Amino acid sequence: MGYGELTDGSNASGQFVALLTMLGLWEGSFALGRVSADGTHGTFVDVPAGGMANGLRFDQQGQLFVADVTGHNVLRLDPISKAISVFAHEPRMNQPNDLAITDADVLFASDPNWSEGTGQLWRIDPDGTVHLMETEMGTTNGIEVGPDGGTLYVGESAQRWIWQYDLSADGQLSNKRLLITFEDFGLDGMRCDEMGNLYVTRYGKGTVAIISPGGELLDEITIKGKNPTNIAFGGTDGRTCYVTVSDRGCIEAFRAPHAGRSWAMMHTDRDRDNR
């Protein structure tokens, strides 16, 4: 069983609870899995027939959004009822891959074409309206919004570039510039901490790179597996990084100096004061 994408989360007692895409025991079968703080796990809900789940994000109301690679959809899942519906459909998408979300619940989706080494970038508004933000990019993959709400990061895996955009309150992008580039290996999922540092999984290298908002490589955490695919912050204080590792079929963890941006968004001031 292999693990793919991961989303930040914790239950009412502050324990880490992850929802992740999970390759089933037979080829082509995908589901969303659930992993609890004690490591127990299982299928949470099956993806609709013909779909293939990838990037995951929670909104401010606790609804889960799922990038559906093969259906050219962004799905919406109610974690309580487990009802799944199509939130947005766009046939021009190659394959919606990973998602980022603002504190106003505006989604951004990376959209790579792996065979051609190209990609696109989409915005999905809270009413499900889809906007093509940029085309003729590299293989867009990891994507994240900075904690100030005014910055969007997009990684291009094959090119090994990470781009930085100014993000306006109404979801417009401007001032595109290169944040950092790497000479080897790939890039996959990414998350920001609450200080604005970007944590990027380095597929093939077996590390998580920590990059400052100014583009400085601050540190590189070595994990046991070689193919980390995504990362999320969790735990009682939001400072435990959980990393999905495809070649090991597991989740690894390490401690970070700061809580994750998504974790901080999902918790009250009281929760954060008790860290």
Short mmCIF file of C-alpha atoms in Angstrom, two decimals:
data_model
loop_
_atom_site.label_atom_id
_atom_site.label_comp_id
_atom_site.label_asym_id
_atom_site.label_seq_id
_atom_site.Cartn_x
_atom_site.Cartn_y
_atom_site.Cartn_z
CA MET A 1 0.00 0.00 0.00
CA GLY A 2 1.46 3.37 -0.98
CA TYR A 3 0.82 6.80 0.43
CA GLY A 4 0.57 9.93 -1.70
CA GLU A 5 -0.70 13.30 -0.51
CA LEU A 6 -1.23 14.42 3.08
CA THR A 7 -3.20 17.21 4.73
CA ASP A 8 -2.71 18.97 8.06
CA GLY A 9 -5.10 18.14 10.88
CA SER A 10 -5.73 17.27 14.49
CA ASN A 11 -8.70 16.10 16.48
CA ALA A 12 -10.43 17.84 19.36
CA SER A 13 -7.82 16.68 21.87
CA GLY A 14 -4.99 18.01 19.72
CA GLN A 15 -3.73 14.63 18.58
CA PHE A 16 -2.55 14.31 15.00
CA VAL A 17 -5.11 12.90 12.62
CA ALA A 18 -4.18 12.77 8.94
CA LEU A 19 -6.27 12.24 5.87
CA LEU A 20 -4.22 11.08 2.93
CA THR A 21 -4.62 9.61 -0.50
CA MET A 22 -3.99 5.90 -0.39
CA LEU A 23 -3.28 3.46 -3.21
CA GLY A 24 -5.38 0.39 -2.64
CA LEU A 25 -4.37 -3.25 -2.71
CA TRP A 26 -5.23 -3.58 -6.39
CA GLU A 27 -3.98 -1.41 -9.22
CA GLY A 28 -6.08 1.65 -10.03
CA SER A 29 -8.09 1.65 -6.79
CA PHE A 30 -7.76 4.82 -4.75
CA ALA A 31 -9.21 5.94 -1.44
CA LEU A 32 -8.71 8.52 1.25
CA GLY A 33 -7.07 6.99 4.29
CA ARG A 34 -7.07 8.12 7.91
CA VAL A 35 -4.08 7.86 10.24
CA SER A 36 -4.44 8.51 13.98
CA ALA A 37 -1.84 9.67 16.48
CA ASP A 38 -1.07 6.11 17.59
CA GLY A 39 -0.32 5.02 14.02
CA THR A 40 -3.51 3.08 13.43
CA HIS A 41 -4.87 3.61 9.95
CA GLY A 42 -7.50 2.51 7.48
CA THR A 43 -9.70 3.59 4.62
CA PHE A 44 -11.70 6.71 5.43
CA VAL A 45 -13.75 6.92 2.24
CA ASP A 46 -13.50 5.60 -1.31
CA VAL A 47 -13.01 8.03 -4.18
CA PRO A 48 -15.87 7.96 -6.73
CA ALA A 49 -15.42 5.46 -9.56
CA GLY A 50 -13.04 6.70 -12.22
CA GLY A 51 -11.46 9.26 -9.92
CA MET A 52 -7.92 9.42 -8.58
CA ALA A 53 -7.32 11.59 -5.52
CA ASN A 54 -4.16 13.61 -5.02
CA GLY A 55 -3.75 16.99 -3.25
CA LEU A 56 -5.89 17.65 -0.15
CA ARG A 57 -6.80 20.84 1.74
CA PHE A 58 -9.26 21.78 4.50
CA ASP A 59 -11.16 25.07 4.38
CA GLN A 60 -12.18 27.25 7.33
CA GLN A 61 -15.46 25.31 7.73
CA GLY A 62 -13.70 21.94 7.95
CA GLN A 63 -14.67 20.80 4.46
CA LEU A 64 -11.98 18.82 2.64
CA PHE A 65 -11.08 19.60 -0.97
CA VAL A 66 -9.53 16.88 -3.11
CA ALA A 67 -7.70 17.21 -6.43
CA ASP A 68 -9.17 14.52 -8.73
CA VAL A 69 -6.41 13.79 -11.25
CA THR A 70 -8.33 11.72 -13.79
CA GLY A 71 -11.71 13.45 -13.50
CA HIS A 72 -10.32 16.98 -14.03
CA ASN A 73 -12.20 17.91 -10.86
CA VAL A 74 -11.77 19.41 -7.46
CA LEU A 75 -13.98 17.36 -5.15
CA ARG A 76 -15.50 18.47 -1.85
CA LEU A 77 -15.81 16.02 1.04
CA ASP A 78 -17.81 16.50 4.23
CA PRO A 79 -15.68 14.61 6.81
CA ILE A 80 -18.72 14.06 9.06
CA SER A 81 -21.19 12.61 6.56
CA LYS A 82 -18.46 11.47 4.13
CA ALA A 83 -20.55 12.87 1.28
CA ILE A 84 -18.43 13.67 -1.79
CA SER A 85 -19.48 16.07 -4.54
CA VAL A 86 -17.84 17.78 -7.52
CA PHE A 87 -16.96 21.28 -6.36
CA ALA A 88 -15.34 22.39 -9.62
CA HIS A 89 -14.86 20.74 -13.02
CA GLU A 90 -12.57 22.03 -15.76
CA PRO A 91 -11.97 19.87 -18.85
CA ARG A 92 -8.99 22.02 -19.87
CA MET A 93 -7.03 20.78 -16.87
CA ASN A 94 -4.26 18.27 -17.56
CA GLN A 95 -4.59 16.69 -14.12
CA PRO A 96 -5.18 18.83 -11.02
CA ASN A 97 -2.33 17.73 -8.80
CA ASP A 98 -1.83 19.69 -5.59
CA LEU A 99 -3.87 22.38 -3.85
CA ALA A 100 -3.25 25.50 -1.78
CA ILE A 101 -5.89 27.52 0.05
CA THR A 102 -6.07 31.07 1.39
CA ASP A 103 -7.69 32.12 4.66
CA ALA A 104 -10.62 33.33 2.49
CA ASP A 105 -11.05 29.76 1.16
CA VAL A 106 -9.78 30.55 -2.33
CA LEU A 107 -8.09 27.49 -3.82
CA PHE A 108 -5.12 27.32 -6.17
CA ALA A 109 -4.34 24.14 -8.11
CA SER A 110 -1.14 23.04 -9.81
CA ASP A 111 -1.74 21.23 -13.09
CA PRO A 112 1.24 19.41 -14.63
CA ASN A 113 1.55 17.64 -17.95
CA TRP A 114 4.27 15.17 -17.03
CA SER A 115 4.80 13.72 -20.51
CA GLU A 116 5.49 17.14 -22.03
CA GLY A 117 7.24 18.71 -19.03
CA THR A 118 4.75 21.58 -18.93
CA GLY A 119 2.07 22.81 -16.59
CA GLN A 120 -0.66 25.28 -15.72
CA LEU A 121 -1.92 27.14 -12.66
CA TRP A 122 -5.60 27.53 -11.71
CA ARG A 123 -7.64 29.47 -9.15
CA ILE A 124 -10.94 28.13 -7.83
CA ASP A 125 -13.16 30.65 -6.04
CA PRO A 126 -15.37 29.75 -3.04
CA ASP A 127 -18.38 29.45 -5.38
CA GLY A 128 -16.55 26.88 -7.55
CA THR A 129 -15.74 29.24 -10.43
CA VAL A 130 -12.48 28.22 -12.13
CA HIS A 131 -9.91 30.68 -13.53
CA LEU A 132 -6.79 29.87 -15.57
CA MET A 133 -4.06 31.98 -13.97
CA GLU A 134 -1.03 30.93 -16.03
CA THR A 135 -0.10 28.47 -18.77
CA GLU A 136 3.12 27.42 -20.55
CA MET A 137 4.80 26.75 -17.21
CA GLY A 138 7.06 23.87 -16.21
CA THR A 139 5.72 20.77 -14.44
CA THR A 140 3.76 22.56 -11.72
CA ASN A 141 3.49 20.47 -8.57
CA GLY A 142 3.85 21.64 -4.95
CA ILE A 143 1.92 24.81 -4.14
CA GLU A 144 1.41 26.87 -0.99
CA VAL A 145 0.17 30.22 0.33
CA GLY A 146 2.40 32.13 2.74
CA PRO A 147 1.17 32.99 6.26
CA ASP A 148 0.79 36.67 5.37
CA GLY A 149 -1.83 35.68 2.80
CA GLY A 150 -0.06 37.80 0.22
CA THR A 151 2.35 35.28 -1.28
CA LEU A 152 1.86 32.18 -3.44
CA TYR A 153 4.61 29.61 -4.02
CA VAL A 154 4.59 27.18 -6.96
CA GLY A 155 7.19 24.46 -7.56
CA GLU A 156 8.09 23.08 -10.99
CA SER A 157 9.34 19.55 -10.39
CA ALA A 158 11.28 18.69 -13.55
CA GLN A 159 12.81 22.16 -13.81
CA ARG A 160 13.60 22.22 -10.05
CA TRP A 161 12.41 25.82 -9.72
CA ILE A 162 10.18 27.41 -7.08
CA TRP A 163 8.34 30.57 -8.09
CA GLN A 164 7.01 33.26 -5.79
CA TYR A 165 4.04 35.53 -6.63
CA ASP A 166 2.38 38.46 -4.95
CA LEU A 167 -1.19 37.44 -4.13
CA SER A 168 -3.86 40.13 -3.79
CA ALA A 169 -6.94 39.96 -1.58
CA ASP A 170 -9.13 39.27 -4.63
CA GLY A 171 -6.96 36.35 -5.77
CA GLN A 172 -4.93 38.05 -8.50
CA LEU A 173 -1.26 37.17 -9.03
CA SER A 174 1.55 39.56 -9.94
CA ASN A 175 5.30 40.14 -9.62
CA LYS A 176 6.35 36.58 -10.45
CA ARG A 177 9.97 35.93 -9.49
CA LEU A 178 12.23 32.96 -8.87
CA LEU A 179 12.56 32.09 -5.18
CA ILE A 180 15.13 29.29 -5.46
CA THR A 181 16.40 26.67 -7.90
CA PHE A 182 18.07 23.30 -7.26
CA GLU A 183 20.73 21.56 -9.33
CA ASP A 184 19.55 17.99 -8.82
CA PHE A 185 16.66 15.72 -7.83
CA GLY A 186 13.01 16.69 -7.90
CA LEU A 187 10.51 18.78 -5.96
CA ASP A 188 7.14 17.62 -4.69
CA GLY A 189 4.72 18.81 -1.99
CA MET A 190 5.35 21.85 0.18
CA ARG A 191 4.02 23.62 3.28
CA CYS A 192 4.85 26.89 5.06
CA ASP A 193 5.39 27.29 8.76
CA GLU A 194 3.80 30.23 10.57
CA MET A 195 7.01 32.26 10.19
CA GLY A 196 6.88 31.99 6.40
CA ASN A 197 9.59 29.37 5.91
CA LEU A 198 8.82 26.91 3.13
CA TYR A 199 9.26 23.14 3.69
CA VAL A 200 9.73 21.32 0.37
CA THR A 201 9.94 17.56 -0.16
CA ARG A 202 12.90 16.62 -2.38
CA TYR A 203 11.77 13.56 -4.33
CA GLY A 204 14.67 11.21 -5.10
CA LYS A 205 17.01 12.88 -2.60
CA GLY A 206 15.21 11.82 0.56
CA THR A 207 15.21 15.22 2.21
CA VAL A 208 12.93 18.09 3.18
CA ALA A 209 14.43 21.46 2.28
CA ILE A 210 13.62 24.44 4.53
CA ILE A 211 13.72 27.73 2.63
CA SER A 212 13.36 31.24 4.01
CA PRO A 213 10.88 33.74 2.50
CA GLY A 214 13.93 35.40 0.94
CA GLY A 215 15.02 32.23 -0.86
CA GLU A 216 17.84 31.11 1.46
CA LEU A 217 18.24 27.37 2.01
CA LEU A 218 18.16 27.26 5.82
CA ASP A 219 18.39 23.51 6.38
CA GLU A 220 17.78 20.15 4.76
CA ILE A 221 16.29 17.36 6.88
CA THR A 222 17.28 13.83 5.84
CA ILE A 223 14.59 11.17 6.13
CA LYS A 224 14.91 7.38 5.83
CA GLY A 225 13.16 7.03 2.47
CA LYS A 226 14.31 8.49 -0.83
CA ASN A 227 10.97 9.58 -2.29
CA PRO A 228 9.08 11.98 -0.02
CA THR A 229 5.91 13.17 -1.74
CA ASN A 230 4.23 15.61 0.63
CA ILE A 231 4.38 17.14 4.08
CA ALA A 232 1.96 18.41 6.72
CA PHE A 233 2.27 19.94 10.18
CA GLY A 234 0.41 18.45 13.15
CA GLY A 235 0.68 17.28 16.74
CA THR A 236 -0.48 19.05 19.88
CA ASP A 237 1.64 22.13 19.13
CA GLY A 238 1.63 22.06 15.32
CA ARG A 239 5.40 21.55 15.22
CA THR A 240 5.57 17.91 14.15
CA CYS A 241 6.16 17.48 10.42
CA TYR A 242 4.64 14.36 8.89
CA VAL A 243 6.05 13.27 5.53
CA THR A 244 4.53 10.73 3.15
CA VAL A 245 7.26 8.52 1.66
CA SER A 246 6.26 6.56 -1.42
CA ASP A 247 9.21 4.15 -1.66
CA ARG A 248 8.72 3.03 1.96
CA GLY A 249 4.92 3.15 1.94
CA CYS A 250 4.89 5.00 5.24
CA ILE A 251 4.73 8.34 7.03
CA GLU A 252 7.89 9.65 8.67
CA ALA A 253 8.01 12.49 11.19
CA PHE A 254 10.39 15.09 12.53
CA ARG A 255 10.12 18.14 14.77
CA ALA A 256 10.15 21.72 13.48
CA PRO A 257 10.98 24.94 15.37
CA HIS A 258 7.67 26.57 14.41
CA ALA A 259 4.08 25.47 13.89
CA GLY A 260 2.69 25.08 10.40
CA ARG A 261 0.72 27.83 8.73
CA SER A 262 -2.27 25.56 7.98
CA TRP A 263 -2.21 24.15 11.52
CA ALA A 264 -2.26 27.67 12.95
CA MET A 265 -5.22 28.60 10.72
CA MET A 266 -7.19 25.61 12.00
CA HIS A 267 -6.67 26.31 15.69
CA THR A 268 -7.97 28.96 18.07
CA ASP A 269 -5.81 31.45 19.96
CA ARG A 270 -6.39 29.36 23.08
CA ASP A 271 -5.04 26.24 21.35
CA ARG A 272 -1.96 28.13 20.24
CA ASP A 273 -1.35 29.68 23.68
CA ASN A 274 -1.29 26.17 25.17
CA ARG A 275 1.55 24.99 22.95
#
